[in-house]
CSV table of C-alpha atoms in Angstrom, one decimal:
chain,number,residue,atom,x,y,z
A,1,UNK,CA,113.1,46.0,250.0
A,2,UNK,CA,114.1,44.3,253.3
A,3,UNK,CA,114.9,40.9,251.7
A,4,UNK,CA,117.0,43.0,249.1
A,5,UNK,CA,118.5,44.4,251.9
A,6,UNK,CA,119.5,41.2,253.4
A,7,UNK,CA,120.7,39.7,250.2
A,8,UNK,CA,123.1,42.7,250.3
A,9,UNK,CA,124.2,42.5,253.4
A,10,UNK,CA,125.2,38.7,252.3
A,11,UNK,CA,127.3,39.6,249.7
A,12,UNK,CA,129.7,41.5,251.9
A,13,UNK,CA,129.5,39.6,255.4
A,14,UNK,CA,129.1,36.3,256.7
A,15,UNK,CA,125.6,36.1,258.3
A,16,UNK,CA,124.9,33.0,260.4
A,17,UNK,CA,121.2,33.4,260.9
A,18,UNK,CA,118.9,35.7,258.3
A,19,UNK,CA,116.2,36.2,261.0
A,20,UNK,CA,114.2,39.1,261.5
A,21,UNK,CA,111.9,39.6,264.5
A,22,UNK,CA,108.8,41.5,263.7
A,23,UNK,CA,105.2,41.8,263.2
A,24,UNK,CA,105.0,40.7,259.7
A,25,UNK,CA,103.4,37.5,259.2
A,26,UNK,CA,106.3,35.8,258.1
A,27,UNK,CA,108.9,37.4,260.7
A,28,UNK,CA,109.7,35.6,263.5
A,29,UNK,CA,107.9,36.1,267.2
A,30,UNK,CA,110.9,34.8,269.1
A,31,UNK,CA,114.4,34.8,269.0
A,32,UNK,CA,117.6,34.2,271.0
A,33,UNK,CA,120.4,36.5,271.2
A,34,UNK,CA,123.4,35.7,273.3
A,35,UNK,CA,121.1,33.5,275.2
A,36,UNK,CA,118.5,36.3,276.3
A,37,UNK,CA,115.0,35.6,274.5
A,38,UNK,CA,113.7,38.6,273.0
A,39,UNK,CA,109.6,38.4,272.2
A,40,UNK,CA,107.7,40.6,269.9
A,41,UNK,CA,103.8,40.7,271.1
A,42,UNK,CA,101.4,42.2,270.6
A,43,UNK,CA,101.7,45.6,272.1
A,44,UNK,CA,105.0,45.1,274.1
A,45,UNK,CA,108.7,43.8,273.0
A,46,UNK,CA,109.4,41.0,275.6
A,47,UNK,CA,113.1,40.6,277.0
A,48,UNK,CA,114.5,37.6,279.1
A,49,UNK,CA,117.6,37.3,280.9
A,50,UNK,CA,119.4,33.5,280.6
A,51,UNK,CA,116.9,31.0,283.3
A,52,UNK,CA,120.0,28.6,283.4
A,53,UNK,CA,122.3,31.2,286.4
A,54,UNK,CA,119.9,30.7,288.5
A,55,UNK,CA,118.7,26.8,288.0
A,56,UNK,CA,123.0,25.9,288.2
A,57,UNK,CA,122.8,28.0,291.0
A,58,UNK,CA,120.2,26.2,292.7
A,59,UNK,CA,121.1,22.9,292.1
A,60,UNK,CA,124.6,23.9,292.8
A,61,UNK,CA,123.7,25.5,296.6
A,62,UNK,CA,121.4,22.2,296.7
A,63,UNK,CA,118.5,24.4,297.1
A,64,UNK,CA,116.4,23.2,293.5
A,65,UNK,CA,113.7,21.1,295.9
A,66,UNK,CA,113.2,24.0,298.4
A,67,UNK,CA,110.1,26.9,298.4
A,68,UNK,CA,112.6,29.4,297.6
A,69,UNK,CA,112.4,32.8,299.4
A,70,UNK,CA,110.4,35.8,298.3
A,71,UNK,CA,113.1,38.4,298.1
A,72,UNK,CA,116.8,38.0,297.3
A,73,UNK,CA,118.6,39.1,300.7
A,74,UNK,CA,117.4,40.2,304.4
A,75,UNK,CA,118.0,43.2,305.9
A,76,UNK,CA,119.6,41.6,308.7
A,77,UNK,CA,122.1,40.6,306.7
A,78,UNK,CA,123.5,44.3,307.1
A,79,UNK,CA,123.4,44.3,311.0
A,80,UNK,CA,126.9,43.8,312.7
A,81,UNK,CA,126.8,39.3,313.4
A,82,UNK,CA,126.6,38.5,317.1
A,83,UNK,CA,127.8,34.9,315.5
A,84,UNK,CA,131.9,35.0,315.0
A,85,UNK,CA,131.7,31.9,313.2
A,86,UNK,CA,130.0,33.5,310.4
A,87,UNK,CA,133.5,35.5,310.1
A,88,UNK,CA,135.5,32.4,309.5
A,89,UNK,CA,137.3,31.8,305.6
A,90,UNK,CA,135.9,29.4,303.2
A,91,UNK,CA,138.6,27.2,301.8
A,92,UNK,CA,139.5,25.2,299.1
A,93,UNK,CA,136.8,24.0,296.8
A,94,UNK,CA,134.1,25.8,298.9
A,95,UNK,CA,135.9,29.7,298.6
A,96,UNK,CA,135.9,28.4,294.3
A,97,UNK,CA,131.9,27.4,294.4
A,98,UNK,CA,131.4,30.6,296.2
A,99,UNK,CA,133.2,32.7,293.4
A,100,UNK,CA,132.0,30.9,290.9
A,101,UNK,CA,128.4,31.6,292.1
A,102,UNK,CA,129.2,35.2,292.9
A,103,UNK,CA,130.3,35.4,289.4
A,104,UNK,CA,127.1,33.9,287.9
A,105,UNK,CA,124.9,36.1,290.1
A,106,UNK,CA,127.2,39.5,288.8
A,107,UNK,CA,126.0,38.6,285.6
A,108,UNK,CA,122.7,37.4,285.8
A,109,UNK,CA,121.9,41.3,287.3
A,110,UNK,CA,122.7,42.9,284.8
A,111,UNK,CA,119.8,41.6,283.0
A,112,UNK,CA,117.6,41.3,286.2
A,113,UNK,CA,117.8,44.7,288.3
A,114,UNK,CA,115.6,42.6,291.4
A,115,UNK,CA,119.0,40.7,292.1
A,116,UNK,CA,120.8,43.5,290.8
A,117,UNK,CA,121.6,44.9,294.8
A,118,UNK,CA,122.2,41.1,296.4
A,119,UNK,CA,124.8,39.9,293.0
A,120,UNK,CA,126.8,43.3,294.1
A,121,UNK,CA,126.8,42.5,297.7
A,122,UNK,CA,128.0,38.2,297.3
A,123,UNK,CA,130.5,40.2,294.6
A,124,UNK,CA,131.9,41.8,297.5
A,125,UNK,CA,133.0,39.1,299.3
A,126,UNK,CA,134.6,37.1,296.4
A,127,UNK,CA,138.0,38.1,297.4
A,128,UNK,CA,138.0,36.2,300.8
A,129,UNK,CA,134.7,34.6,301.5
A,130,UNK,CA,133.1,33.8,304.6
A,131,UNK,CA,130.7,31.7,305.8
A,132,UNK,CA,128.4,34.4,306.2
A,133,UNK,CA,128.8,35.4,302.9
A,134,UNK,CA,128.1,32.1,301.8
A,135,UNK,CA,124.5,32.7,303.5
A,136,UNK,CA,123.8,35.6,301.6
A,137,UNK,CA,124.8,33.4,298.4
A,138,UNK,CA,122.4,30.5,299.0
A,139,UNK,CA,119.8,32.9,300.4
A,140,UNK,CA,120.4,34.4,296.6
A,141,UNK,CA,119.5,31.2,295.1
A,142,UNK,CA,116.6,30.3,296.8
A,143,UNK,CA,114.9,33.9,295.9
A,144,UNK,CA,115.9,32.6,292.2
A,145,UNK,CA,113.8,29.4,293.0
A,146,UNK,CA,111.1,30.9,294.1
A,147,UNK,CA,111.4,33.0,291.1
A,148,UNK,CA,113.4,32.0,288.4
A,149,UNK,CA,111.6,33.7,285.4
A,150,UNK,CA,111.5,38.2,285.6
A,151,UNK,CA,111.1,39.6,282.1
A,152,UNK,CA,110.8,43.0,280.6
A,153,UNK,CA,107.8,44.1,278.9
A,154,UNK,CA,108.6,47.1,276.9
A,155,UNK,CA,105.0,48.6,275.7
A,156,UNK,CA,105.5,50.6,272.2
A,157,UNK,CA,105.0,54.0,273.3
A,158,UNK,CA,105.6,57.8,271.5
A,159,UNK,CA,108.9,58.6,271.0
A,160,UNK,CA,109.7,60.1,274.2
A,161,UNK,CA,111.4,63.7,274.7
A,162,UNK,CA,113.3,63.1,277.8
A,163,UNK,CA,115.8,60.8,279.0
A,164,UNK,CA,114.9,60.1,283.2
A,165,UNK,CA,117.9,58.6,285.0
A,166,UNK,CA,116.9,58.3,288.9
A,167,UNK,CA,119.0,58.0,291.3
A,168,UNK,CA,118.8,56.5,295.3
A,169,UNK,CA,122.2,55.9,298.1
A,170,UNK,CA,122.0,54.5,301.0
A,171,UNK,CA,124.2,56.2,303.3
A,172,UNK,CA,127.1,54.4,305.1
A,173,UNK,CA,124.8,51.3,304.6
A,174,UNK,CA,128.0,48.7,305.0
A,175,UNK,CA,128.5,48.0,308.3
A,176,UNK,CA,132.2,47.2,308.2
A,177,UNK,CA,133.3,49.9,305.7
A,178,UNK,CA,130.7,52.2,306.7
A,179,UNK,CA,130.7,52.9,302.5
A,180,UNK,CA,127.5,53.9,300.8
A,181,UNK,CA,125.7,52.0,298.1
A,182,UNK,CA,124.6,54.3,295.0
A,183,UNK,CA,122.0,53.0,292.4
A,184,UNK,CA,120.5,54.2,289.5
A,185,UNK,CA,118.1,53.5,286.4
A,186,UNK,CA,117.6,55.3,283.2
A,187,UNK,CA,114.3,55.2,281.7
A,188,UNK,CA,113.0,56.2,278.5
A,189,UNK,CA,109.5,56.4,278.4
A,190,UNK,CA,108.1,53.2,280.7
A,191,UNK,CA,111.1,51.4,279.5
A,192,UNK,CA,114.0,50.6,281.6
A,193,UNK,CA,117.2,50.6,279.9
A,194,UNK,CA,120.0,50.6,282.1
A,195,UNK,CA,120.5,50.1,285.6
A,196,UNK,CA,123.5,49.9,288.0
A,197,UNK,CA,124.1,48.9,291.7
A,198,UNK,CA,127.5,50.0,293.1
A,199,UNK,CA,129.3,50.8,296.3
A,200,UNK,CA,130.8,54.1,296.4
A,201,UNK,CA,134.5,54.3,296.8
A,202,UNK,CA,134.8,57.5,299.1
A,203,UNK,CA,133.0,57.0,302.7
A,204,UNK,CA,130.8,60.4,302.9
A,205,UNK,CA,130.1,61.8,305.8
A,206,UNK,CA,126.2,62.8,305.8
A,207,UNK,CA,123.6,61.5,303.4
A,208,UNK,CA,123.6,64.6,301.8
A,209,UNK,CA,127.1,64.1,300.2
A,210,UNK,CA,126.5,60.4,299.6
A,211,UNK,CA,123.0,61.2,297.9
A,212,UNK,CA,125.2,63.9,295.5
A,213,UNK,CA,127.8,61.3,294.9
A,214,UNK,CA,125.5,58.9,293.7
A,215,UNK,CA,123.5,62.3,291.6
A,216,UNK,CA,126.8,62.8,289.6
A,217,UNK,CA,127.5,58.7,289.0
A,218,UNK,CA,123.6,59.1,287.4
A,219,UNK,CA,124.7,62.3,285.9
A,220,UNK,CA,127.4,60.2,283.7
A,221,UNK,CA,125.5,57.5,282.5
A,222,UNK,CA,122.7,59.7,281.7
A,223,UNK,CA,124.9,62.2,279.5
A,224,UNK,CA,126.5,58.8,277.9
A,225,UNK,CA,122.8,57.5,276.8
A,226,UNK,CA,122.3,61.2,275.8
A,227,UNK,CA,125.3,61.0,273.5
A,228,UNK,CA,124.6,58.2,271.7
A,229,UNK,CA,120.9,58.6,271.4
A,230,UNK,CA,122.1,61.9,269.8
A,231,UNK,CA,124.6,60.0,267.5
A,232,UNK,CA,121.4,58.0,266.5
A,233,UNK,CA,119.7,60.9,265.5
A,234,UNK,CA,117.6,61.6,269.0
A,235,UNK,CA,117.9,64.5,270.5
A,236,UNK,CA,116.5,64.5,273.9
A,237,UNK,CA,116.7,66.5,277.4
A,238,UNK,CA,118.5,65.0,280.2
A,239,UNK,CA,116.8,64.6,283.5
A,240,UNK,CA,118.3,63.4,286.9
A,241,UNK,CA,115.7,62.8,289.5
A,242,UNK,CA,116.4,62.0,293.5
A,243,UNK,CA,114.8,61.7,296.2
A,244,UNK,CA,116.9,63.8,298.8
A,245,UNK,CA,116.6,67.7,299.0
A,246,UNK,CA,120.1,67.9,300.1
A,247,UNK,CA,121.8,66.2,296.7
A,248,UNK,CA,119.8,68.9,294.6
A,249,UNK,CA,120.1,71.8,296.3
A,250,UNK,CA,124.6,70.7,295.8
A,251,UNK,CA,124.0,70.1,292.5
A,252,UNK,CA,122.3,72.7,292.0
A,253,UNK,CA,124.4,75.7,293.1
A,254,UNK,CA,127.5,76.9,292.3
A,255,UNK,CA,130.8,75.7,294.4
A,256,UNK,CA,130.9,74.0,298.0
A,257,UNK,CA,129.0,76.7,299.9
A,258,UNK,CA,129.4,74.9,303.6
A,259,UNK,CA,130.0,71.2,302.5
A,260,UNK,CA,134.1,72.0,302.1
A,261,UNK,CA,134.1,68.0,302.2
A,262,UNK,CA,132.8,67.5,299.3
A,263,UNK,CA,135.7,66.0,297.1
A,264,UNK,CA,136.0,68.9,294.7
A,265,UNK,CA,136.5,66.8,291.2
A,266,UNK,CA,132.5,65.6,291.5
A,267,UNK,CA,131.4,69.5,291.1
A,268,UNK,CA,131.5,69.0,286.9
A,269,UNK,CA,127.9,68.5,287.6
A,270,UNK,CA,127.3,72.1,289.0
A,271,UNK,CA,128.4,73.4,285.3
A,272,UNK,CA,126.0,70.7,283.6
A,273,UNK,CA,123.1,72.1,285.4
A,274,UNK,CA,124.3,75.8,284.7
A,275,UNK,CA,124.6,74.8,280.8
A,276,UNK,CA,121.5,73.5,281.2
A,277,UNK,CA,123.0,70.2,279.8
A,278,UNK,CA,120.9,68.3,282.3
A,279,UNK,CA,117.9,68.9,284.8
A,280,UNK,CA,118.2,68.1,288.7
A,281,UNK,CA,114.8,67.2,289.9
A,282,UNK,CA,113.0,65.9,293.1
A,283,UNK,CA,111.2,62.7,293.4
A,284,UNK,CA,109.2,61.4,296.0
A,285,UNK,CA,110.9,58.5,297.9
A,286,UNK,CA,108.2,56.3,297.5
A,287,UNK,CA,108.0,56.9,293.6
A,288,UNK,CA,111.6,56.2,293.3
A,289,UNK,CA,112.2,53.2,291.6
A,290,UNK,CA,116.4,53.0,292.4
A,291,UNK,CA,115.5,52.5,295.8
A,292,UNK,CA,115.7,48.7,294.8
A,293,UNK,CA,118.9,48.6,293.8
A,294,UNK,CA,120.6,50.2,297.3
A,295,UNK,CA,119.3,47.6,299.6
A,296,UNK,CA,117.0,44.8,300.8
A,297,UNK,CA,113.6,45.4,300.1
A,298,UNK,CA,110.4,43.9,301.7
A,299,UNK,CA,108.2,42.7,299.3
A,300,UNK,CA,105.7,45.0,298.7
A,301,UNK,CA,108.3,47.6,298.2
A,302,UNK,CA,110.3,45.4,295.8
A,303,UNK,CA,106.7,44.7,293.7
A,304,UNK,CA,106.6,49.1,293.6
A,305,UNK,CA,109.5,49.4,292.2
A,306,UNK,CA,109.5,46.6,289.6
A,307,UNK,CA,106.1,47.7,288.3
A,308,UNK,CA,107.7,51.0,287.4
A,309,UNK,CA,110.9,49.6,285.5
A,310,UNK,CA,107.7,47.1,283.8
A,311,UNK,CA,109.6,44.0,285.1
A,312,UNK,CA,107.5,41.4,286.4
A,313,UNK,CA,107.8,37.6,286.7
A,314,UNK,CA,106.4,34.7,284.3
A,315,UNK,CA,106.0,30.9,285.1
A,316,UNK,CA,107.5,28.1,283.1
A,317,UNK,CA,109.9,28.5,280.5
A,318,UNK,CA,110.8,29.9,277.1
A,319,UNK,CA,110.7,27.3,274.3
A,320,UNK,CA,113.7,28.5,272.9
A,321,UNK,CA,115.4,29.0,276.1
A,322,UNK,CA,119.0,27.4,276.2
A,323,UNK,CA,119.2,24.3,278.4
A,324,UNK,CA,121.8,23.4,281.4
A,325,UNK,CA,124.7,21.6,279.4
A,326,UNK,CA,124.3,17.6,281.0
């Protein structure tokens, strides 16, 4: 019935490859898909992002031969430089390799949430970089070195009831701008699906506020997934979990009660809750796997998180996987 299926489908449209990936004995294991390898084993679905942004990146930051570094940025990178000279504007073709490296790490996150935090912050600086931006870059490149191979392993699970969308901000956490960074990750089951890292566009003035902000930026994406898992035929409950007391107990009432600040067009997620639409719920910090995408991590803490969103790193490299264009 499937191959009938397929002839079909070639009557009507023009079908480049007739592949299916399976567990049939005659599907295929592996497969390529806009450059990502996606793996059927065993008990898991296995999902790649492209190994070739980081290994141009390497040998374009001449960092291929070094040991790499075992997380993608440094928290000092987000202390005030002592060093003026880390303030001074690339130029010419430098300012170009930076962007087009910037670029390349943009879009290698949005397969890989471990960069996910570091592409956002060399993104930032693509406008007018410095040399200390530049640092952050090549410190970027080195962690994919180190590491240049983190897939997904999504086991095959019950059909789960619940959409989980968590959310983490760290407050005022630029130390120029003094904006906060908001993350999130939506989870169905033990898969990750989505995730984001983004700097919020209002500076809020306590935690509390920046913690709701980045509650209602979750809120969206989660009702979005919840739309068009509905659309698919899925109906499933919609639950928003963060790890501050403050962001609940907003989202959870009804109008500004003391925080006046609070910009009043983010309150849509007060009348969620009320419909009962969506489900505000409090996580421990420690258990909060979006805490990875608001800052640098130390190791141990990035290794937490990543064994929640089942992400973990594999050595070598796909046999399929496209090579760097000579």
């Amino acid at each position: 019935q499937r191959q009938m299926c397929i002839r079909d489908r070639a009557n009507r449209f023009a079908i480049k490859d007739r592949v299916i990936l399976g567990p049939d004995k005659h599907d295929l294991k592996e497969i390529r898909l806009l450059n990502r390898i996606i793996a059927w084993e065993s008990d898991h679905i296995r999902f790649e992002a492209d190994q070739r942004h980081g290994e141009i990146l390497s040998e374009c930051f001449d960092v291929a031969s070094s040991k790499g570094a075992i997380t993608p940025g440094s928290p000092d990178f987000k202390v005030e430089p002592e060093d003026e000279s880390l303030d001074e504007k690339l130029e010419g073709s430098l300012a170009t390799a930076y962007r087009a490296g910037a670029a390349r790490c943009n879009f290698l996150g949005l397969d890989r949430p471990d960069v996910q935090y570091a592409a956002k912050e060399v993104s930032r600086g693509m406008a007018s970089p410095t040399v200390g931006d530049a640092i952050k870059l090549k410190r970027l490149a080195k962690y994919l070195v180190k590491y240049p191979r983190a897939v997904f392993r999504y086991k095959f699970q019950k059909p789960p009831s619940r959409i989980r969308v968590f959310s983490d901000t760290d407050w005022a956490g630029c130390v120029k701008t003094r904006k906060s960074t908001q993350g999130g990750i939506v989870m169905l089951g033990g898969c990750a699906v989505k995730s984001w890292a983004s700097t919020q566009s209002l500076i809020a003035l306590s935690s509390g506020e920046a913690e709701y902000y980045g509650v209602v930026k979750a809120s969206s994406v989660g009702l979005g997934i919840k739309s068009m898992l509905s659309d698919l035929g899925f109906h499933m409950d919609l639950e928003v979990l963060t790890d501050a007391s403050a962001a609940k107990g907003i989202a959870s009432r009804r109008g500004l009660g003391k925080t006046r600040h609070v910009a009043v067009h983010y309150l849509w997620v007060q009348e969620k809750v009320r419909r009962g639409d969506l489900v505000i719920s409090k996580v421990w910090g420690g258990d909060n796997p979006a805490d990875l995408l608001t800052k640098y991590l130390t190791r141990d803490k990035m290794d937490r998180c990543m064994l929640i969103f089942g992400l973990e790193y594999m050595a070598g490299r796909s046999a399929i996987a496209p090579e760097i264009a000579k």
